Short mmCIF file of C-alpha atoms in Angstrom, two decimals:
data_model
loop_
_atom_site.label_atom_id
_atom_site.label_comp_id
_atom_site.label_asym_id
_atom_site.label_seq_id
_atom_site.Cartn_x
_atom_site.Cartn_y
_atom_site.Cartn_z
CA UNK A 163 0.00 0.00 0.00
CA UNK A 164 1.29 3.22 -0.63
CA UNK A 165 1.52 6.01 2.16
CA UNK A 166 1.67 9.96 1.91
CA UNK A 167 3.07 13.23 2.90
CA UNK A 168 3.33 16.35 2.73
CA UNK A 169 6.21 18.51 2.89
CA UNK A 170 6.50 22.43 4.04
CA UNK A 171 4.21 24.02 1.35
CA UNK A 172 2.58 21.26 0.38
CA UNK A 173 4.76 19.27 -1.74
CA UNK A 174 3.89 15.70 -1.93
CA UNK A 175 5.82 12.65 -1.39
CA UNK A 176 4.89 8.75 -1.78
CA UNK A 177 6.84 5.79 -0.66
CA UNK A 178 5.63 1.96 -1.69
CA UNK A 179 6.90 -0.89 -2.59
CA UNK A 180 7.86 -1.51 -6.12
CA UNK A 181 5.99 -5.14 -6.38
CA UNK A 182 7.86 -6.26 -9.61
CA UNK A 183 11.44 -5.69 -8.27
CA UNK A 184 10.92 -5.73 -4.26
CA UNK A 185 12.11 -2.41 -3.63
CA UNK A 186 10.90 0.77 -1.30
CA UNK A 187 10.44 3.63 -3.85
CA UNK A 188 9.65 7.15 -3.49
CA UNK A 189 7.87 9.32 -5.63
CA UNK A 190 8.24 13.00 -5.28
CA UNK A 191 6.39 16.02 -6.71
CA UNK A 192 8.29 19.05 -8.15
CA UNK A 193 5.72 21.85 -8.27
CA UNK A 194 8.10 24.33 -10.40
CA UNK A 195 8.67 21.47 -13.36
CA UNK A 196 5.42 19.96 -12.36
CA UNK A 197 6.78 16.39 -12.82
CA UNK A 198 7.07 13.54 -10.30
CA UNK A 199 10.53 12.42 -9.50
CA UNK A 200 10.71 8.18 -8.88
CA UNK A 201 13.38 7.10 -6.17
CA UNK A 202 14.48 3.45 -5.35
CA UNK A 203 15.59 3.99 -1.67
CA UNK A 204 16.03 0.65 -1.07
CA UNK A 205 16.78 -2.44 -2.92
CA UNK A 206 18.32 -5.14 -0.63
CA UNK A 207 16.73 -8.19 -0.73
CA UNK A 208 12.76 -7.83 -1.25
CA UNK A 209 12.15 -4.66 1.35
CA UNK A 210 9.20 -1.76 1.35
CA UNK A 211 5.88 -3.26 2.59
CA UNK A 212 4.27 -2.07 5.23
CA UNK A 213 5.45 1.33 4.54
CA UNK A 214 4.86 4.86 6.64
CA UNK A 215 6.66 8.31 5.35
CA UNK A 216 6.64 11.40 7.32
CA UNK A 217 8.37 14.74 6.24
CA UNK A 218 10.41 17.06 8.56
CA UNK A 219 10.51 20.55 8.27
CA UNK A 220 13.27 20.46 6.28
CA UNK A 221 11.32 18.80 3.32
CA UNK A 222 13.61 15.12 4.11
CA UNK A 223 11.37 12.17 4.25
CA UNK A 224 11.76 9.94 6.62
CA UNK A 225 10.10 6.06 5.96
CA UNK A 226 9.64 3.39 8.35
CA UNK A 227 9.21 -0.43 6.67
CA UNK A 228 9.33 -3.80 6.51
CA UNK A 229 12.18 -6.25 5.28
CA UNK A 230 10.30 -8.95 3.92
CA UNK A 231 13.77 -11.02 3.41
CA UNK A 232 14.94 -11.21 7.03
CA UNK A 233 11.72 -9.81 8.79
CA UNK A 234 13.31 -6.58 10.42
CA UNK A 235 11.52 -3.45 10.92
CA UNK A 236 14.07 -0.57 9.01
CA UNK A 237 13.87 3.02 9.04
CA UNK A 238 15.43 5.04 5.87
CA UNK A 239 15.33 9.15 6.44
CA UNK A 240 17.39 11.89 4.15
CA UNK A 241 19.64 14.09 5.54
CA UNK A 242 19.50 16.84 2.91
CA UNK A 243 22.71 15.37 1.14
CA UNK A 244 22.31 11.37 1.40
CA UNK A 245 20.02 8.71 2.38
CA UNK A 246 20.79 6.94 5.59
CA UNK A 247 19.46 3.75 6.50
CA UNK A 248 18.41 1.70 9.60
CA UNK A 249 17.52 -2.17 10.72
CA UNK A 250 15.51 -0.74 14.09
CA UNK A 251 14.20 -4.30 14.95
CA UNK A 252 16.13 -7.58 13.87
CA UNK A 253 14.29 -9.65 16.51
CA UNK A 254 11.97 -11.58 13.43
CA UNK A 255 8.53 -10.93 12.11
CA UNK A 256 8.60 -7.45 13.64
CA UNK A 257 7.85 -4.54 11.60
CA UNK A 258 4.33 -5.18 10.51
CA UNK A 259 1.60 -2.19 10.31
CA UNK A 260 4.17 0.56 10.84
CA UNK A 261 3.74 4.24 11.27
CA UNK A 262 5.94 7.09 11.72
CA UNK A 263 5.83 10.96 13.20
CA UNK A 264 7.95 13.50 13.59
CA UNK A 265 8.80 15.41 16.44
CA UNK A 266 9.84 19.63 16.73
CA UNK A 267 13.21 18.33 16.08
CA UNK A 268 12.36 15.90 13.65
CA UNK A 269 13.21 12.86 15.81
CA UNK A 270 11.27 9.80 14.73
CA UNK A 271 8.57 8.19 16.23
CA UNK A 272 7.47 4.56 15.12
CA UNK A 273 5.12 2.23 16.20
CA UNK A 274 4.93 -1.31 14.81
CA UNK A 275 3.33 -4.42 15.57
CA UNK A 276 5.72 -7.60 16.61
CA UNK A 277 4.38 -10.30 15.28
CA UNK A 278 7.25 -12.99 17.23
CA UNK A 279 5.68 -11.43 20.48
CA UNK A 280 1.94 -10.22 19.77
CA UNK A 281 3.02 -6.87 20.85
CA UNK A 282 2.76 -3.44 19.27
CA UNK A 283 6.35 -1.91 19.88
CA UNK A 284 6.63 2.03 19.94
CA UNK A 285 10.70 3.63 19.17
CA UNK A 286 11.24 7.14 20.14
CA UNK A 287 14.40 8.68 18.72
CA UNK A 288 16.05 10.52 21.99
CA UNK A 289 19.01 11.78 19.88
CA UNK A 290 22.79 9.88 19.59
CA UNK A 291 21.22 7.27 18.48
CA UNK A 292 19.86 6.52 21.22
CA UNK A 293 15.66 4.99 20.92
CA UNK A 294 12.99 5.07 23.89
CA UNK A 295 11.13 1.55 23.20
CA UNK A 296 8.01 0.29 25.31
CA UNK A 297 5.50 -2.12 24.49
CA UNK A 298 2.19 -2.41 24.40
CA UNK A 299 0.35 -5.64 25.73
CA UNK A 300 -2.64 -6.26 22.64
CA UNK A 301 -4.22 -9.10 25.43
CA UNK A 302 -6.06 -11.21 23.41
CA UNK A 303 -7.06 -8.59 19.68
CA UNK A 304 -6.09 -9.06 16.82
CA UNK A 305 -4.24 -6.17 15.14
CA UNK A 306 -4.57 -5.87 11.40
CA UNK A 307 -3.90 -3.27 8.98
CA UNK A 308 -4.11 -0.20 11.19
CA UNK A 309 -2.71 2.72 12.69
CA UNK A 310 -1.49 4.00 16.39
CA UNK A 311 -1.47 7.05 17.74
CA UNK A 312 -0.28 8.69 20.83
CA UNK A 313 -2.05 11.44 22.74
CA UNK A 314 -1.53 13.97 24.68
CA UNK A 315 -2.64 12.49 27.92
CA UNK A 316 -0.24 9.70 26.90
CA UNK A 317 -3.45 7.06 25.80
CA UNK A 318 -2.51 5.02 22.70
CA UNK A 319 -5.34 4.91 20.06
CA UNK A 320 -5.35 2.10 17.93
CA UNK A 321 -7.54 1.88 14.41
CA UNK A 322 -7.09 -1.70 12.63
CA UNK A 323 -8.69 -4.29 10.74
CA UNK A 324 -10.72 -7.47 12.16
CA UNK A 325 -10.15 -10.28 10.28
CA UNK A 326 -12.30 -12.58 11.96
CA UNK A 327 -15.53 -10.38 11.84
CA UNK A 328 -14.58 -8.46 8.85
CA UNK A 329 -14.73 -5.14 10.07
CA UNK A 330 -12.74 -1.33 11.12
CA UNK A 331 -12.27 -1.57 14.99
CA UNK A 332 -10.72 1.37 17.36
CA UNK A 333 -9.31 0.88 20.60
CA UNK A 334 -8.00 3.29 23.36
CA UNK A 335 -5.25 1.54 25.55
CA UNK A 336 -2.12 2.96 28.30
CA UNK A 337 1.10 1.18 28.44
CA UNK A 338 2.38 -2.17 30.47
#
């Protein structure tokens, strides 16, 4: 599935994965030549599902994703100069249903679900590459396809897919 942004004055930016060569690829939109601009940010192995871009204020994307050859969650982000990238979880089957936001200083935060544990995982850049991670504790529902937010009051809000009935679900949750 593909996933959007938006940059500082609206520019937009698309990261999916390339299904014929198994590669995370980003589209960009030049406004001033009005064309779109195709990027292969990563082609190791067969990498780019589960896909989540966010854009700092800087106009650098920054994608979280899924390495379907060795099952790590990865994070790729540009710098302004280069693209760097990240395995963030190497544990297996993690990386599923990611999602990424930025922070005021355009730290990263990701939340994914662990499939190995059950778990939805949430990594919070601190800075010298350092990352925050907690867990969250999904006791007994089945997370499919769908987003997580934090709020303010520090509640987790969960929108997903369930398989088993067929339908959108949302759930509010706090940590372990």
């Amino acid at each position: 599935l593909p996933t959007l942004a938006f940059g500082v004055s609206d520019e937009q930016y698309i990261a999916y994965y390339e299904y014929v060569a198994d590669d995370l690829v980003l589209l960009s939109y030049d406004a001033e030549t009005e064309t779109w601009k195709k990027e292969t940010i990563d082609a190791e192995g067969d990498v780019g599902t589960e896909a989540s871009i966010a854009v700092d204020a800087n106009n650098n994307p920054h994608i979280v994703y899924f390495d379907n050859t060795y099952d790590f969650l990865k994070y790729a982000w540009y710098d302004g100069e280069e693209w760097h990238i990240k395995e963030l979880d190497t544990a297996g089957n993690a990386g599923l249903f990611s999602a990424i936001s930025l922070n005021a200083k355009s730290y990263p935060t990701i939340w994914y679900y662990n499939q190995l544990q059950g778990k939805v995982q949430y990594l919070q850049y601190l800075g010298d590459d350092i990352w925050d991670q907690k867990t969250f504790s999904l006791k007994g529902f089945d997370l499919y396809q769908g987003d997580i937010v934090l709020d303010n009051e520090g509640y987790i809000h969960f929108s997903y897919y369930w398989e088993a009935d067929k339908d959108l679900r949302y759930a509010v949750g706090q940590w372990e």
